[in-house]
PDB file of C-alpha atoms in Angstrom:
ATOM      1  CA  UNK R   1     102.563 182.230  79.862  1.00  0.00           C
ATOM      2  CA  UNK R   2      99.477 180.725  78.252  1.00  0.00           C
ATOM      3  CA  UNK R   3      96.758 179.086  80.328  1.00  0.00           C
ATOM      4  CA  UNK R   4      94.238 176.448  79.206  1.00  0.00           C
ATOM      5  CA  UNK R   5      91.386 174.570  80.937  1.00  0.00           C
ATOM      6  CA  UNK R   6      91.634 170.863  81.737  1.00  0.00           C
ATOM      7  CA  UNK R   7      88.479 168.784  81.362  1.00  0.00           C
ATOM      8  CA  UNK R   8      88.139 165.516  83.267  1.00  0.00           C
ATOM      9  CA  UNK R   9      84.944 163.457  82.809  1.00  0.00           C
ATOM     10  CA  UNK R  10      83.437 166.380  80.894  1.00  0.00           C
ATOM     11  CA  UNK R  11      83.916 168.878  83.748  1.00  0.00           C
ATOM     12  CA  UNK R  12      86.400 171.710  84.023  1.00  0.00           C
ATOM     13  CA  UNK R  13      88.748 170.350  86.676  1.00  0.00           C
ATOM     14  CA  UNK R  14      92.026 172.214  86.422  1.00  0.00           C
ATOM     15  CA  UNK R  15      94.523 174.328  84.516  1.00  0.00           C
ATOM     16  CA  UNK R  16      97.409 173.739  82.101  1.00  0.00           C
ATOM     17  CA  UNK R  17     100.139 176.376  81.861  1.00  0.00           C
ATOM     18  CA  UNK R  18     102.446 176.523  78.830  1.00  0.00           C
ATOM     19  CA  UNK R  19     105.610 178.600  78.989  1.00  0.00           C
ATOM     20  CA  UNK R  20     108.717 178.994  76.815  1.00  0.00           C
ATOM     21  CA  UNK R  21     112.082 178.594  78.565  1.00  0.00           C
ATOM     22  CA  UNK R  22     114.886 178.982  76.068  1.00  0.00           C
ATOM     23  CA  UNK R  23     114.791 176.030  73.687  1.00  0.00           C
ATOM     24  CA  UNK R  24     112.130 174.241  75.755  1.00  0.00           C
ATOM     25  CA  UNK R  25     108.389 174.524  76.144  1.00  0.00           C
ATOM     26  CA  UNK R  26     107.335 173.761  79.721  1.00  0.00           C
ATOM     27  CA  UNK R  27     103.921 172.243  80.406  1.00  0.00           C
ATOM     28  CA  UNK R  28     102.667 172.399  84.006  1.00  0.00           C
ATOM     29  CA  UNK R  29      99.215 171.242  85.066  1.00  0.00           C
ATOM     30  CA  UNK R  30      97.151 170.932  88.238  1.00  0.00           C
ATOM     31  CA  UNK R  31      93.716 169.368  88.488  1.00  0.00           C
ATOM     32  CA  UNK R  32      91.259 167.986  91.009  1.00  0.00           C
ATOM     33  CA  UNK R  33      91.338 164.252  91.543  1.00  0.00           C
ATOM     34  CA  UNK R  34      93.326 161.420  93.031  1.00  0.00           C
ATOM     35  CA  UNK R  35      93.387 158.824  90.248  1.00  0.00           C
ATOM     36  CA  UNK R  36      96.222 159.090  87.681  1.00  0.00           C
ATOM     37  CA  UNK R  37      95.109 160.058  84.175  1.00  0.00           C
ATOM     38  CA  UNK R  38      96.730 160.443  80.765  1.00  0.00           C
ATOM     39  CA  UNK R  39      96.762 164.136  79.837  1.00  0.00           C
ATOM     40  CA  UNK R  40      96.306 165.189  76.218  1.00  0.00           C
ATOM     41  CA  UNK R  41      96.195 168.570  74.506  1.00  0.00           C
ATOM     42  CA  UNK R  42      93.497 169.226  71.901  1.00  0.00           C
ATOM     43  CA  UNK R  43      93.185 171.841  69.183  1.00  0.00           C
ATOM     44  CA  UNK R  44      92.245 172.221  65.537  1.00  0.00           C
ATOM     45  CA  UNK R  45      90.890 168.690  65.344  1.00  0.00           C
ATOM     46  CA  UNK R  46      94.218 167.230  66.490  1.00  0.00           C
ATOM     47  CA  UNK R  47      95.382 165.829  69.788  1.00  0.00           C
ATOM     48  CA  UNK R  48      98.711 164.930  71.357  1.00  0.00           C
ATOM     49  CA  UNK R  49      99.638 163.002  74.469  1.00  0.00           C
ATOM     50  CA  UNK R  50     101.562 165.026  77.046  1.00  0.00           C
ATOM     51  CA  UNK R  51     101.997 162.389  79.722  1.00  0.00           C
ATOM     52  CA  UNK R  52     100.502 161.072  82.921  1.00  0.00           C
ATOM     53  CA  UNK R  53      99.120 163.282  85.678  1.00  0.00           C
ATOM     54  CA  UNK R  54      99.899 161.788  89.075  1.00  0.00           C
ATOM     55  CA  UNK R  55      98.549 162.513  92.566  1.00  0.00           C
ATOM     56  CA  UNK R  56     100.621 164.964  94.601  1.00  0.00           C
ATOM     57  CA  UNK R  57      99.484 166.909  97.643  1.00  0.00           C
ATOM     58  CA  UNK R  58      95.829 165.874  97.335  1.00  0.00           C
ATOM     59  CA  UNK R  59      95.508 166.843  93.656  1.00  0.00           C
ATOM     60  CA  UNK R  60      96.784 165.744  90.261  1.00  0.00           C
ATOM     61  CA  UNK R  61     100.030 167.317  89.070  1.00  0.00           C
ATOM     62  CA  UNK R  62     102.022 167.230  85.844  1.00  0.00           C
ATOM     63  CA  UNK R  63     105.198 168.967  84.675  1.00  0.00           C
ATOM     64  CA  UNK R  64     107.267 168.310  81.577  1.00  0.00           C
ATOM     65  CA  UNK R  65     109.794 170.122  79.351  1.00  0.00           C
ATOM     66  CA  UNK R  66     109.617 169.418  75.620  1.00  0.00           C
ATOM     67  CA  UNK R  67     111.880 170.450  72.764  1.00  0.00           C
ATOM     68  CA  UNK R  68     110.572 171.621  69.422  1.00  0.00           C
ATOM     69  CA  UNK R  69     111.379 168.175  68.048  1.00  0.00           C
ATOM     70  CA  UNK R  70     109.351 166.518  70.845  1.00  0.00           C
ATOM     71  CA  UNK R  71     106.353 168.658  69.883  1.00  0.00           C
ATOM     72  CA  UNK R  72     106.115 167.464  66.285  1.00  0.00           C
ATOM     73  CA  UNK R  73     102.537 166.359  65.684  1.00  0.00           C
ATOM     74  CA  UNK R  74     101.121 168.625  68.401  1.00  0.00           C
ATOM     75  CA  UNK R  75      98.149 170.846  67.519  1.00  0.00           C
ATOM     76  CA  UNK R  76      99.428 174.177  66.147  1.00  0.00           C
ATOM     77  CA  UNK R  77      97.039 176.026  68.481  1.00  0.00           C
ATOM     78  CA  UNK R  78      96.065 174.448  71.806  1.00  0.00           C
ATOM     79  CA  UNK R  79      92.411 174.946  72.760  1.00  0.00           C
ATOM     80  CA  UNK R  80      92.183 172.844  75.935  1.00  0.00           C
ATOM     81  CA  UNK R  81      93.610 169.812  77.707  1.00  0.00           C
ATOM     82  CA  UNK R  82      91.837 166.733  78.946  1.00  0.00           C
ATOM     83  CA  UNK R  83      92.027 163.113  79.837  1.00  0.00           C
ATOM     84  CA  UNK R  84      92.066 160.282  77.357  1.00  0.00           C
ATOM     85  CA  UNK R  85      88.373 159.674  76.616  1.00  0.00           C
ATOM     86  CA  UNK R  86      86.951 156.200  77.364  1.00  0.00           C
ATOM     87  CA  UNK R  87      86.021 155.671  73.697  1.00  0.00           C
ATOM     88  CA  UNK R  88      89.623 156.474  72.753  1.00  0.00           C
ATOM     89  CA  UNK R  89      90.910 153.919  75.281  1.00  0.00           C
ATOM     90  CA  UNK R  90      88.680 151.139  73.925  1.00  0.00           C
ATOM     91  CA  UNK R  91      89.328 151.869  70.265  1.00  0.00           C
ATOM     92  CA  UNK R  92      91.557 149.293  68.646  1.00  0.00           C
ATOM     93  CA  UNK R  93      95.017 150.614  67.876  1.00  0.00           C
ATOM     94  CA  UNK R  94      95.657 151.638  64.301  1.00  0.00           C
ATOM     95  CA  UNK R  95      97.316 148.823  62.398  1.00  0.00           C
ATOM     96  CA  UNK R  96     101.005 149.502  62.114  1.00  0.00           C
ATOM     97  CA  UNK R  97     102.980 148.013  59.303  1.00  0.00           C
ATOM     98  CA  UNK R  98     106.558 147.042  60.008  1.00  0.00           C
ATOM     99  CA  UNK R  99     109.096 148.939  57.970  1.00  0.00           C
ATOM    100  CA  UNK R 100     110.396 147.078  54.936  1.00  0.00           C
ATOM    101  CA  UNK R 101     113.524 144.981  55.477  1.00  0.00           C
ATOM    102  CA  UNK R 102     116.570 147.173  55.119  1.00  0.00           C
ATOM    103  CA  UNK R 103     119.647 145.012  55.245  1.00  0.00           C
ATOM    104  CA  UNK R 104     120.755 141.451  55.884  1.00  0.00           C
ATOM    105  CA  UNK R 105     124.030 140.502  57.471  1.00  0.00           C
ATOM    106  CA  UNK R 106     126.568 138.389  55.586  1.00  0.00           C
ATOM    107  CA  UNK R 107     125.228 135.060  56.882  1.00  0.00           C
ATOM    108  CA  UNK R 108     121.727 136.061  55.730  1.00  0.00           C
ATOM    109  CA  UNK R 109     119.987 134.670  58.820  1.00  0.00           C
ATOM    110  CA  UNK R 110     118.916 138.014  60.338  1.00  0.00           C
ATOM    111  CA  UNK R 111     116.664 140.674  58.871  1.00  0.00           C
ATOM    112  CA  UNK R 112     117.586 144.204  59.950  1.00  0.00           C
ATOM    113  CA  UNK R 113     115.223 147.191  59.874  1.00  0.00           C
ATOM    114  CA  UNK R 114     116.577 150.724  59.469  1.00  0.00           C
ATOM    115  CA  UNK R 115     115.819 153.279  62.163  1.00  0.00           C
ATOM    116  CA  UNK R 116     116.854 156.917  62.459  1.00  0.00           C
ATOM    117  CA  UNK R 117     120.522 157.847  62.565  1.00  0.00           C
ATOM    118  CA  UNK R 118     121.736 154.720  60.780  1.00  0.00           C
ATOM    119  CA  UNK R 119     120.665 152.442  63.641  1.00  0.00           C
ATOM    120  CA  UNK R 120     119.495 148.929  62.729  1.00  0.00           C
ATOM    121  CA  UNK R 121     116.992 146.764  64.621  1.00  0.00           C
ATOM    122  CA  UNK R 122     116.383 143.001  64.459  1.00  0.00           C
ATOM    123  CA  UNK R 123     112.994 142.325  66.143  1.00  0.00           C
ATOM    124  CA  UNK R 124     113.231 138.523  65.923  1.00  0.00           C
ATOM    125  CA  UNK R 125     116.292 138.392  68.167  1.00  0.00           C
ATOM    126  CA  UNK R 126     115.773 141.767  69.887  1.00  0.00           C
ATOM    127  CA  UNK R 127     119.101 143.132  68.707  1.00  0.00           C
ATOM    128  CA  UNK R 128     120.053 146.726  68.065  1.00  0.00           C
ATOM    129  CA  UNK R 129     123.042 147.743  65.945  1.00  0.00           C
ATOM    130  CA  UNK R 130     124.740 151.127  66.222  1.00  0.00           C
ATOM    131  CA  UNK R 131     127.155 152.342  63.545  1.00  0.00           C
ATOM    132  CA  UNK R 132     130.724 151.811  64.816  1.00  0.00           C
ATOM    133  CA  UNK R 133     132.679 154.973  64.204  1.00  0.00           C
ATOM    134  CA  UNK R 134     135.369 154.394  66.809  1.00  0.00           C
ATOM    135  CA  UNK R 135     139.106 154.855  66.504  1.00  0.00           C
ATOM    136  CA  UNK R 136     139.992 152.396  69.263  1.00  0.00           C
ATOM    137  CA  UNK R 137     137.763 149.315  69.039  1.00  0.00           C
ATOM    138  CA  UNK R 138     139.755 147.035  71.346  1.00  0.00           C
ATOM    139  CA  UNK R 139     137.457 147.482  74.350  1.00  0.00           C
ATOM    140  CA  UNK R 140     134.272 146.685  72.375  1.00  0.00           C
ATOM    141  CA  UNK R 141     135.666 144.247  69.833  1.00  0.00           C
ATOM    142  CA  UNK R 142     133.361 141.425  70.986  1.00  0.00           C
ATOM    143  CA  UNK R 143     130.291 143.555  70.119  1.00  0.00           C
ATOM    144  CA  UNK R 144     131.381 144.554  66.592  1.00  0.00           C
ATOM    145  CA  UNK R 145     129.657 142.862  63.640  1.00  0.00           C
ATOM    146  CA  UNK R 146     129.871 143.578  59.926  1.00  0.00           C
ATOM    147  CA  UNK R 147     126.416 144.116  58.404  1.00  0.00           C
ATOM    148  CA  UNK R 148     126.204 144.798  54.698  1.00  0.00           C
ATOM    149  CA  UNK R 149     129.876 145.779  54.556  1.00  0.00           C
ATOM    150  CA  UNK R 150     129.715 148.238  57.493  1.00  0.00           C
ATOM    151  CA  UNK R 151     130.826 147.823  61.093  1.00  0.00           C
ATOM    152  CA  UNK R 152     128.173 148.035  63.802  1.00  0.00           C
ATOM    153  CA  UNK R 153     128.144 147.656  67.584  1.00  0.00           C
ATOM    154  CA  UNK R 154     125.455 145.024  68.247  1.00  0.00           C
ATOM    155  CA  UNK R 155     123.652 144.743  71.612  1.00  0.00           C
ATOM    156  CA  UNK R 156     120.649 142.898  73.013  1.00  0.00           C
ATOM    157  CA  UNK R 157     117.748 145.214  73.569  1.00  0.00           C
TER     158      UNK R 157
END
């Protein structure tokens, strides 16, 4: 089990423990304080958000299990943990560009964006479309739509 310091407002205020449990990596943290904070791990010039430390028993507590996939983008070597710095909170978010349009349905009035796993998303109408690979479609027939020649189950988000 690895142990790292937690810095809150520039002071060493607690500990973060990292432990492997099978396919998971378990993060457990305790720190002084009563106000919830966002806990990040730092190392090698990178940072990654773990989650929110919440008050429990007169101190801040955090516990979370992550898979290897969940930990993509984490620092390869953790040096310490800490709260989200005030200058990081006030910084404007990085501009995000929407993905290019992927598909249009046969009527051409909706623009669908591709997500992982063949899922489609229509932000204008807040619709999500899942590929329909069902043998018996009678129970969900009202939700099935054909988009670009393929059947999808369409739901409101």
